[in-house]
Coordinates of C-alpha atoms in Angstrom, one line a residue:
M28 CA 26.0 -15.9 21.2
T29 CA 22.9 -16.4 22.8
R30 CA 20.0 -16.7 20.5
P31 CA 17.3 -13.9 21.1
P32 CA 13.8 -15.5 21.9
R33 CA 11.6 -16.2 19.2
L34 CA 8.4 -15.6 21.5
P35 CA 8.0 -12.1 20.9
L36 CA 8.3 -12.8 17.0
V37 CA 5.4 -15.2 17.4
A38 CA 3.3 -12.8 19.7
V39 CA 3.5 -9.7 17.1
A40 CA 2.6 -12.0 13.8
A41 CA -0.3 -13.5 15.9
L42 CA -1.3 -9.8 16.4
A43 CA -0.6 -9.1 13.0
L44 CA -2.7 -11.7 11.6
L45 CA -5.7 -10.8 14.5
T46 CA -6.1 -7.5 13.5
R47 CA -5.7 -7.9 9.4
G48 CA -8.0 -11.1 9.6
W49 CA -10.7 -9.6 11.9
A50 CA -12.4 -7.7 9.0
Y51 CA -12.9 -11.0 7.4
L52 CA -14.2 -13.2 10.2
D53 CA -17.4 -13.2 7.9
P54 CA -15.9 -14.6 4.7
R55 CA -18.6 -12.7 2.5
Q56 CA -16.6 -9.5 3.2
L57 CA -13.4 -11.1 1.3
V58 CA -15.4 -10.7 -2.0
A59 CA -17.3 -7.2 -1.0
A60 CA -16.4 -4.1 -2.8
R61 CA -14.2 -2.9 -0.5
E62 CA -11.8 -1.2 -2.5
L63 CA -11.6 0.3 -6.2
D64 CA -7.7 -0.1 -6.7
D65 CA -7.2 -3.6 -5.9
A66 CA -10.2 -4.6 -8.1
T67 CA -8.7 -2.1 -10.8
M68 CA -5.4 -3.7 -10.8
Y69 CA -7.0 -7.2 -10.6
S70 CA -9.3 -6.2 -13.8
V71 CA -6.0 -5.1 -15.6
S72 CA -4.6 -8.5 -15.0
V73 CA -7.8 -10.3 -16.5
Q74 CA -7.3 -8.3 -19.6
L75 CA -3.6 -9.4 -20.0
V76 CA -4.5 -12.9 -19.9
H77 CA -7.0 -12.5 -22.2
G78 CA -4.3 -10.5 -24.6
H79 CA -4.9 -7.2 -24.0
L80 CA -1.5 -5.6 -23.4
P81 CA -1.5 -2.7 -20.4
Y82 CA -0.4 0.8 -21.7
R83 CA -0.9 -0.3 -25.6
D84 CA -4.8 -1.8 -25.3
V85 CA -5.7 -0.9 -21.4
L86 CA -5.0 2.1 -19.5
Y87 CA -3.0 1.4 -16.6
L88 CA -1.3 4.1 -14.2
H89 CA 1.3 2.2 -12.9
P90 CA 4.4 0.1 -13.6
P91 CA 3.1 -3.5 -14.7
G92 CA 4.7 -5.7 -11.6
M93 CA 1.2 -5.7 -10.0
P94 CA -0.9 -7.0 -12.9
L95 CA 2.0 -9.4 -13.7
A96 CA 2.0 -10.9 -10.1
M97 CA -2.2 -11.0 -10.3
T98 CA -1.9 -13.4 -13.4
P99 CA -2.3 -16.5 -11.5
L100 CA -5.4 -14.9 -9.8
A101 CA -6.8 -14.0 -13.0
W102 CA -6.6 -17.6 -14.4
L103 CA -8.0 -18.9 -11.3
A104 CA -10.9 -17.0 -12.1
R105 CA -12.4 -19.2 -14.8
W106 CA -12.8 -21.9 -12.1
T107 CA -13.7 -19.5 -9.1
G108 CA -15.0 -16.4 -10.5
D109 CA -13.8 -13.1 -10.3
A110 CA -14.7 -12.0 -6.7
W111 CA -13.3 -15.2 -4.8
A112 CA -10.1 -14.9 -7.4
L113 CA -9.3 -11.4 -6.0
A114 CA -10.4 -12.6 -2.6
V115 CA -7.5 -15.2 -2.7
G116 CA -5.4 -12.0 -3.4
R117 CA -6.5 -10.3 -0.4
A118 CA -6.0 -12.9 1.8
G119 CA -2.2 -13.1 0.5
I120 CA -2.0 -9.6 1.3
V121 CA -3.0 -10.2 4.9
L122 CA -0.5 -13.1 5.1
L123 CA 2.5 -10.6 3.5
G124 CA 1.4 -8.1 6.2
V125 CA 2.2 -10.7 8.8
V126 CA 5.4 -11.3 7.0
C127 CA 6.3 -7.6 6.9
T128 CA 5.4 -7.5 11.0
V129 CA 8.0 -10.4 11.3
L130 CA 10.8 -8.6 9.2
V131 CA 10.4 -5.6 11.0
G132 CA 11.0 -7.5 14.4
L133 CA 14.0 -9.3 12.7
L134 CA 15.2 -6.2 12.1
L135 CA 15.2 -5.0 15.8
R136 CA 15.9 -8.3 17.3
R137 CA 19.5 -7.5 18.0
R138 CA 18.5 -4.6 20.1
G139 CA 16.4 -6.7 22.3
T140 CA 13.1 -8.2 23.4
A141 CA 11.6 -4.5 24.2
A142 CA 12.7 -3.5 20.7
V143 CA 10.7 -6.2 18.8
L144 CA 7.7 -5.8 21.0
V145 CA 7.5 -1.9 20.7
G146 CA 8.4 -1.6 16.7
A147 CA 6.8 -4.8 15.3
G148 CA 4.1 -4.5 18.1
L149 CA 3.2 -1.1 16.7
Y150 CA 3.7 -2.4 12.9
A151 CA 1.2 -5.0 13.9
V152 CA -1.7 -2.8 14.7
W153 CA -1.1 0.7 13.2
T154 CA -4.6 1.4 11.6
P155 CA -3.4 2.7 8.4
V156 CA -1.3 -0.3 7.9
V157 CA -3.8 -2.6 8.8
R158 CA -6.1 -1.3 6.5
T159 CA -3.9 -1.1 3.6
E160 CA -2.7 -4.8 4.2
R161 CA -6.3 -5.9 3.9
V162 CA -6.7 -5.3 0.3
A163 CA -4.5 -5.9 -2.4
L164 CA -2.6 -2.7 -2.6
L165 CA 1.0 -1.7 -3.8
E166 CA 2.2 -0.3 -0.4
P167 CA 2.5 -3.8 1.0
V168 CA 4.4 -5.1 -1.6
L169 CA 6.9 -1.8 -1.3
T170 CA 7.2 -2.7 2.4
V171 CA 8.1 -6.0 2.0
C172 CA 10.6 -5.3 -0.6
L173 CA 12.2 -2.4 1.8
L174 CA 12.5 -4.7 4.8
L175 CA 14.0 -7.5 2.8
A176 CA 16.7 -5.0 1.5
L177 CA 17.2 -3.5 5.0
L178 CA 17.6 -7.2 6.6
V179 CA 20.3 -7.8 3.7
L180 CA 22.1 -4.8 4.2
Q181 CA 22.2 -5.5 7.8
R182 CA 25.3 -6.8 9.4
P183 CA 24.9 -10.3 10.2
A184 CA 24.6 -11.2 14.1
G185 CA 23.7 -14.0 16.1
G186 CA 22.7 -17.4 14.6
G187 CA 19.7 -18.6 12.7
A188 CA 19.0 -19.0 9.5
V189 CA 18.5 -15.3 8.5
G190 CA 21.9 -14.5 10.1
R191 CA 24.0 -17.6 8.3
A192 CA 22.2 -16.5 4.9
A193 CA 23.4 -12.8 5.3
S194 CA 26.7 -13.9 6.2
R195 CA 27.2 -15.5 3.0
L196 CA 26.8 -12.2 1.6
R197 CA 29.6 -10.2 0.9
P198 CA 29.1 -6.4 2.1
T199 CA 30.4 -4.4 -1.1
T200 CA 29.0 -6.9 -3.9
T201 CA 26.2 -9.4 -3.6
A202 CA 24.7 -7.7 -0.4
P203 CA 24.3 -4.4 -2.5
L204 CA 23.4 -6.0 -5.6
L205 CA 20.7 -8.3 -3.9
A206 CA 19.3 -4.8 -1.8
G207 CA 19.3 -3.1 -5.3
A208 CA 17.6 -5.9 -7.1
L209 CA 14.8 -6.0 -4.2
T210 CA 14.4 -2.3 -4.8
G211 CA 14.2 -2.7 -8.6
V212 CA 11.1 -5.1 -7.6
A213 CA 9.4 -2.6 -5.9
L214 CA 10.0 0.0 -8.7
T215 CA 8.1 -2.3 -11.0
F216 CA 5.2 -2.1 -8.8
K217 CA 4.9 1.8 -8.0
L218 CA 7.1 4.8 -9.0
W219 CA 7.3 6.1 -5.3
A220 CA 9.9 3.1 -4.8
G221 CA 12.1 5.5 -6.7
V222 CA 12.4 7.5 -3.5
T223 CA 13.4 4.7 -1.5
A224 CA 16.1 3.8 -4.0
V225 CA 17.6 7.1 -3.7
V226 CA 17.9 7.0 0.0
L227 CA 19.4 3.3 0.0
L228 CA 21.8 4.3 -2.8
V229 CA 22.9 7.1 -0.5
V230 CA 23.6 5.1 2.3
V231 CA 25.1 2.3 0.3
L232 CA 27.8 5.0 -1.3
A233 CA 28.2 6.5 2.0
T234 CA 29.0 3.5 4.3
R235 CA 30.1 0.9 1.7
G236 CA 32.0 2.7 -1.1
L237 CA 31.5 3.6 -4.9
R238 CA 31.8 -0.2 -6.0
A239 CA 29.0 -1.3 -3.7
A240 CA 27.1 1.8 -5.0
G241 CA 27.4 0.1 -8.3
W242 CA 26.6 -3.3 -7.7
F243 CA 23.3 -1.7 -6.0
V244 CA 22.3 0.3 -9.1
G245 CA 22.8 -2.7 -11.2
G246 CA 20.9 -5.1 -9.5
G247 CA 18.0 -2.5 -9.5
A248 CA 18.4 -1.8 -12.9
A249 CA 18.6 -5.1 -14.1
V250 CA 15.3 -6.2 -12.6
V251 CA 13.5 -3.1 -13.9
A252 CA 14.8 -4.2 -17.5
V253 CA 13.5 -7.3 -17.4
V254 CA 10.1 -6.9 -15.9
V255 CA 9.3 -3.4 -17.8
G256 CA 11.2 -3.4 -20.9
P257 CA 9.3 -6.1 -22.9
F258 CA 6.4 -3.7 -22.1
V259 CA 8.5 -0.6 -23.4
A260 CA 9.2 -2.8 -26.6
L261 CA 5.6 -3.4 -27.3
A262 CA 3.8 -0.4 -26.1
E263 CA 6.5 2.2 -26.8
S264 CA 5.4 5.7 -25.3
A265 CA 2.3 4.3 -24.0
V266 CA 4.0 3.3 -20.8
W267 CA 5.7 6.9 -20.1
R268 CA 1.9 8.2 -21.2
D269 CA 0.1 6.1 -18.3
T270 CA 2.6 6.3 -15.7
V271 CA 4.0 9.5 -15.6
T272 CA 1.9 11.8 -18.1
A273 CA -1.6 10.5 -17.1
Q274 CA -0.5 10.2 -13.5
A275 CA 0.4 14.0 -13.3
G276 CA -2.7 14.9 -15.1
R277 CA -4.8 13.5 -12.3
P278 CA -6.8 16.2 -10.3
A279 CA -5.4 17.1 -7.1
T280 CA -7.2 16.5 -4.0
V281 CA -7.6 19.5 -1.8
D282 CA -6.6 18.0 1.4
A283 CA -5.9 20.2 4.7
F284 CA -2.5 19.0 6.1
A285 CA -4.1 18.0 9.3
Y286 CA -6.4 15.6 7.5
R287 CA -3.3 13.7 5.7
L288 CA -1.6 13.8 9.2
R289 CA -4.5 12.3 10.6
R290 CA -4.3 9.5 8.8
F291 CA -1.2 8.6 10.3
S292 CA -2.6 8.2 13.6
P293 CA -2.8 4.6 15.0
F294 CA -5.9 5.7 16.7
D295 CA -7.7 6.9 13.6
G296 CA -10.3 4.2 13.7
F297 CA -11.9 6.0 16.4
G298 CA -12.5 9.2 14.4
S299 CA -11.8 12.9 15.1
T300 CA -12.2 15.3 17.9
S301 CA -10.7 18.7 18.5
W302 CA -8.3 17.4 21.5
S303 CA -6.9 14.5 19.3
D304 CA -6.2 16.9 16.6
A305 CA -4.1 18.9 18.6
A306 CA -2.7 15.7 20.4
L307 CA -1.4 14.4 17.1
R308 CA -0.1 17.8 15.8
V309 CA 2.0 18.1 18.8
G310 CA 3.1 14.5 18.4
G311 CA 3.8 15.1 14.7
V312 CA 6.1 17.9 15.6
V313 CA 8.0 16.0 18.7
V314 CA 8.4 13.1 15.8
A315 CA 9.4 15.5 12.9
V316 CA 12.2 17.0 15.5
A317 CA 13.3 13.8 16.6
L318 CA 13.8 12.5 13.0
V319 CA 15.7 15.6 12.0
A320 CA 18.0 15.5 14.9
T321 CA 18.5 11.8 14.4
V322 CA 19.6 12.6 10.3
V323 CA 21.8 15.8 11.6
V324 CA 23.7 13.3 14.1
G325 CA 24.0 10.5 12.2
V326 CA 25.0 12.3 9.2
A327 CA 27.8 13.9 11.2
R328 CA 28.9 10.6 12.4
W329 CA 29.0 9.3 8.9
A330 CA 31.2 11.9 7.9
R331 CA 33.5 11.0 10.6
S332 CA 33.8 7.4 10.2
R333 CA 32.4 4.8 7.8
S334 CA 32.9 2.1 10.1
D335 CA 30.5 4.1 12.5
A336 CA 28.3 4.5 9.5
R337 CA 28.0 0.8 8.7
R338 CA 26.8 0.0 12.6
D339 CA 24.1 2.9 12.3
E340 CA 21.0 1.7 11.1
T341 CA 18.9 4.3 13.3
T342 CA 20.3 7.0 10.6
T343 CA 19.1 5.2 7.7
W344 CA 15.8 4.3 9.2
A345 CA 15.5 8.1 9.7
L346 CA 16.5 9.3 6.5
L347 CA 14.0 6.7 4.9
A348 CA 11.2 7.9 7.3
V349 CA 11.6 11.7 6.3
A350 CA 12.0 11.2 2.7
Q351 CA 9.0 8.9 2.5
A352 CA 6.7 10.6 5.0
L353 CA 7.4 13.9 2.9
T354 CA 6.5 12.3 -0.5
V355 CA 3.3 11.3 1.1
L356 CA 2.5 14.5 2.8
V357 CA 3.3 16.8 -0.4
A358 CA 1.8 14.6 -2.9
P359 CA -0.7 16.3 -5.1
S360 CA -3.4 13.4 -3.7
F361 CA -4.1 11.6 -0.8
F362 CA -5.3 8.3 -0.1
Y363 CA -5.8 6.6 3.2
H364 CA -3.1 4.0 2.1
Y365 CA -0.5 6.2 1.3
A366 CA 0.2 6.6 5.2
A367 CA 1.8 2.9 5.1
F368 CA 4.5 3.9 2.8
P369 CA 6.4 5.2 5.3
A370 CA 5.3 3.1 8.1
P371 CA 7.8 0.6 8.5
A372 CA 10.7 3.0 8.7
L373 CA 8.8 4.9 11.5
A374 CA 8.1 1.4 13.2
L375 CA 11.8 0.5 13.2
L376 CA 12.8 3.9 14.9
A377 CA 9.9 3.2 17.4
G378 CA 11.5 0.0 18.1
A379 CA 15.0 1.7 18.5
A380 CA 13.4 4.1 20.7
G381 CA 11.8 1.3 22.8
A382 CA 15.1 -0.3 23.2
A383 CA 16.8 3.1 24.4
A384 CA 14.3 3.8 26.8
R385 CA 14.5 -0.1 28.3
S386 CA 18.6 0.6 28.8
W387 CA 17.6 4.2 30.2
G388 CA 15.0 2.4 32.5
R389 CA 17.9 -0.3 33.7
R390 CA 20.3 2.1 34.4
L391 CA 17.5 4.5 36.7
R392 CA 16.7 1.1 38.5
R393 CA 20.3 0.3 39.3
R394 CA 20.8 3.9 40.9
A395 CA 17.7 3.6 42.6
G396 CA 18.0 0.3 44.2
E397 CA 15.2 -2.0 45.2
R398 CA 13.3 1.0 46.9
G399 CA 12.9 2.3 43.1
V400 CA 9.4 2.4 41.2
P401 CA 9.0 -0.8 39.0
W402 CA 9.4 1.2 35.9
A403 CA 10.0 -1.9 33.6
A404 CA 6.5 -3.4 34.8
V405 CA 4.7 0.1 34.7
T406 CA 6.0 0.8 31.2
A407 CA 5.2 -2.7 29.8
T408 CA 2.1 -2.4 31.2
L409 CA 0.8 0.9 29.6
G410 CA 2.8 -0.2 26.3
A411 CA 0.5 -3.3 26.3
A412 CA -2.5 -1.1 27.0
V413 CA -1.5 1.2 24.0
L414 CA -1.1 -1.6 21.8
A415 CA -4.7 -3.2 22.6
V416 CA -6.3 0.2 21.9
C417 CA -4.3 0.5 18.8
A418 CA -5.4 -2.9 17.9
V419 CA -9.3 -1.8 18.6
S420 CA -9.1 1.2 16.5
A421 CA -7.4 -1.0 13.5
C422 CA -10.3 -3.7 13.9
L423 CA -13.4 -1.1 13.8
P424 CA -15.0 -1.0 10.6
T425 CA -14.7 1.6 8.1
K426 CA -17.8 0.6 5.8
P427 CA -21.0 -1.3 6.7
A428 CA -20.8 -5.3 6.0
Q429 CA -22.0 -6.1 2.6
P430 CA -24.3 -9.0 1.9
S431 CA -23.4 -12.0 -0.1
N432 CA -22.5 -11.2 -4.1
A433 CA -24.7 -14.2 -5.2
S434 CA -27.6 -12.1 -6.2
V435 CA -25.5 -9.4 -8.0
A436 CA -23.4 -12.1 -9.7
T437 CA -26.8 -13.7 -10.9
W438 CA -28.0 -10.5 -12.3
A439 CA -24.6 -9.7 -14.1
A440 CA -24.8 -13.5 -15.6
G441 CA -27.8 -12.5 -17.4
H442 CA -26.2 -9.5 -19.5
R443 CA -23.6 -9.4 -22.0
C444 CA -21.5 -6.7 -21.0
V445 CA -21.6 -5.0 -17.4
W446 CA -20.1 -1.5 -17.3
G447 CA -19.0 0.3 -14.0
L448 CA -16.3 0.8 -11.5
A449 CA -14.0 -2.4 -11.4
S450 CA -14.9 -2.9 -7.5
A451 CA -18.7 -3.1 -8.7
V452 CA -17.9 -5.5 -11.9
V453 CA -15.3 -7.7 -10.2
R454 CA -17.8 -8.4 -7.5
A455 CA -20.4 -9.5 -9.6
D456 CA -18.0 -11.8 -11.4
A457 CA -18.2 -10.1 -14.7
A458 CA -14.6 -8.8 -15.5
T459 CA -13.6 -12.2 -16.9
P460 CA -16.8 -12.7 -19.2
N461 CA -16.7 -8.8 -20.2
A462 CA -12.8 -9.7 -21.5
E463 CA -14.0 -12.7 -23.1
R464 CA -16.7 -11.1 -24.8
G465 CA -14.7 -8.2 -26.0
C466 CA -16.8 -5.8 -24.1
D467 CA -15.5 -2.1 -24.2
V468 CA -15.5 -1.9 -20.4
P469 CA -11.9 -0.5 -19.1
P470 CA -10.5 -1.7 -15.9
D471 CA -9.7 1.9 -14.8
V472 CA -13.3 3.6 -15.5
Y473 CA -11.9 6.7 -13.5
G474 CA -8.4 6.9 -14.9
Q475 CA -9.8 6.5 -18.4
G476 CA -12.1 9.4 -17.9
V477 CA -9.2 11.8 -16.3
L478 CA -7.3 10.7 -19.7
A479 CA -10.0 12.1 -21.8
A480 CA -10.6 14.9 -19.8
T481 CA -6.9 15.9 -20.0
R482 CA -6.9 15.5 -23.7
S483 CA -9.8 17.9 -24.1
G484 CA -7.7 20.6 -22.5
A485 CA -10.8 21.5 -20.4
P486 CA -9.8 22.3 -16.7
V487 CA -9.7 19.3 -14.5
T488 CA -10.9 19.7 -11.1
G489 CA -11.6 17.5 -7.8
T490 CA -14.9 16.7 -8.9
V491 CA -14.1 15.4 -12.6
L492 CA -16.7 12.8 -12.6
D493 CA -19.2 15.6 -11.9
D494 CA -18.3 18.6 -13.9
N495 CA -16.3 17.8 -16.7
P496 CA -17.8 17.2 -20.3
A497 CA -15.2 15.2 -21.7
W498 CA -15.5 12.7 -18.8
T499 CA -19.1 12.1 -19.5
A500 CA -18.7 12.2 -23.1
E501 CA -16.0 9.3 -22.7
M502 CA -18.6 7.4 -20.1
L503 CA -21.6 7.7 -22.7
R504 CA -19.2 6.0 -25.6
Q505 CA -18.3 3.2 -23.2
L506 CA -21.7 2.3 -22.5
A507 CA -22.7 2.4 -25.9
T508 CA -21.3 -1.4 -25.9
S509 CA -23.0 -2.5 -22.4
D510 CA -26.3 -3.5 -21.9
A511 CA -26.2 -3.3 -17.7
A512 CA -24.2 -0.6 -15.8
F513 CA -23.5 0.2 -12.1
L514 CA -23.4 3.4 -11.1
P515 CA -22.5 5.1 -7.5
L516 CA -25.5 5.6 -5.2
P517 CA -26.9 9.1 -5.4
Q518 CA -25.4 10.0 -1.7
D519 CA -22.0 9.1 -3.1
G520 CA -22.1 11.6 -5.9
R521 CA -23.7 11.5 -9.1
W522 CA -21.7 10.7 -12.3
L523 CA -24.3 12.1 -14.9
R524 CA -25.7 15.8 -14.9
G525 CA -27.7 17.6 -17.2
E526 CA -27.8 16.4 -20.8
S527 CA -25.4 13.5 -20.2
E528 CA -27.8 11.9 -17.3
R529 CA -30.7 12.6 -19.8
V530 CA -29.1 10.6 -22.3
F531 CA -28.1 7.9 -20.0
E532 CA -31.8 7.7 -18.6
E533 CA -33.5 7.3 -22.0
Q534 CA -31.1 4.4 -23.1
F535 CA -30.9 2.7 -19.1
V536 CA -33.7 2.1 -16.9
H537 CA -32.8 1.8 -12.7
V538 CA -33.9 -1.9 -11.7
G539 CA -32.6 -2.3 -8.4
T540 CA -29.6 -1.5 -5.6
A541 CA -26.7 -3.6 -4.7
D542 CA -24.9 -1.6 -1.8
P543 CA -23.2 0.6 -2.6
F544 CA -24.1 0.7 -6.6
E545 CA -27.4 1.0 -8.4
L546 CA -28.1 -1.3 -11.1
W547 CA -29.2 -0.2 -14.5
E548 CA -30.4 -2.3 -17.6
R549 CA -30.6 -1.1 -21.1
R550 CA -34.2 -0.3 -22.4
T551 CA -35.7 -2.6 -24.7
P552 CA -36.4 -0.9 -28.1

């Protein structure tokens, strides 16, 4: 059998590297306060390597996979400082995004070059995906685990290392075992992977039988037990409290459905207009109808024949896309990186549609003969233009460039304990010194405040930072051990109001600004 050309995979990999790395052409942006969540997870890892166990000693709202994965970075910080240690993690996620793009291409490779260029090309330039895979967030890990699991479950075709490796896996034992283990890895990072696990379990059960489903469950359960088990043994009920109870108690964000839908747009970098929102709604309806139709037809085919089901990857991808998209769209809260969760399944479906359109175009050309319109060239040109526009959208900056962190790191080094959001503390190279000195500065200031607010019984709203007295009391308790603090700029929302603001300003004085934070120092007696 002829080996598919590698050039399309190389092309989409280069495109993925370009869009993800574009933001870091200025290396100073690698250490900028670009994202709160990755700095928070890194700070939890710093606490872990200094003997403070997540859940028991430190609040952490997800399974322990990411803090464990970041422990090499926390050790590295002793030589490089926190900001550059996290920068290494961000660079690693950029490369992981390139790997995910190639995996999408490998899954589509048997369908032809058009499928690879459409599906993997879309994934390479999809704005929410690119933004997510520039920083060390959880979704890229979920993506790579899913794509590897799908590759393991894919029937081997053709030569090459991937095909030879897949052919060694038995379809009802080792293949589902490995796919389950990969899904289990994802579950140790974020509970949303449970949605993926359920869909893949249904697919394995329907296409390979009960025995294979048992191997799939066994692989996932073994990984979860090995990774999460020690934390449950040491922290006991605190694991459930943080990952489930505290998560459920987070204030809901009141986002219009149109806002969430807009975050899925490949052109989101250009902003929103009335006509683009209307086009997005129409496109959303078309995609939703196509997904439902694909699932209905595919499940009916599965019911008729298991052999047909084994060959039908498209229905699996559609089931994943529906389940994951619904998870994101109905979640109590929403952040930009949530849109990356269903993106790989949607990209695979786009590639399948591209292959189908290519086949349909060939049939039309044969019927029209030489006198027909060169649809292949026209379609290829339009597709390249769309991908180029998407790439521009993905490369547009979402925040102003930040200056070097040298001055703020020098300022923080002159203090014993520096309090603030993890993004500010890490940028100032203060996370590791805080941990070494035993400072009462939690990695997740926001989550700690939410937990205090929910325990108080007071209403928790979307403006908990501004309105909840339990939150401000918890903040002041933490600040009691600090001699310096970062606060958001006033235009980003004041954290202290009324009596809390008065008490804080009695103890601290504003000494400067390091965008996007204010610098405060404790007043001398």
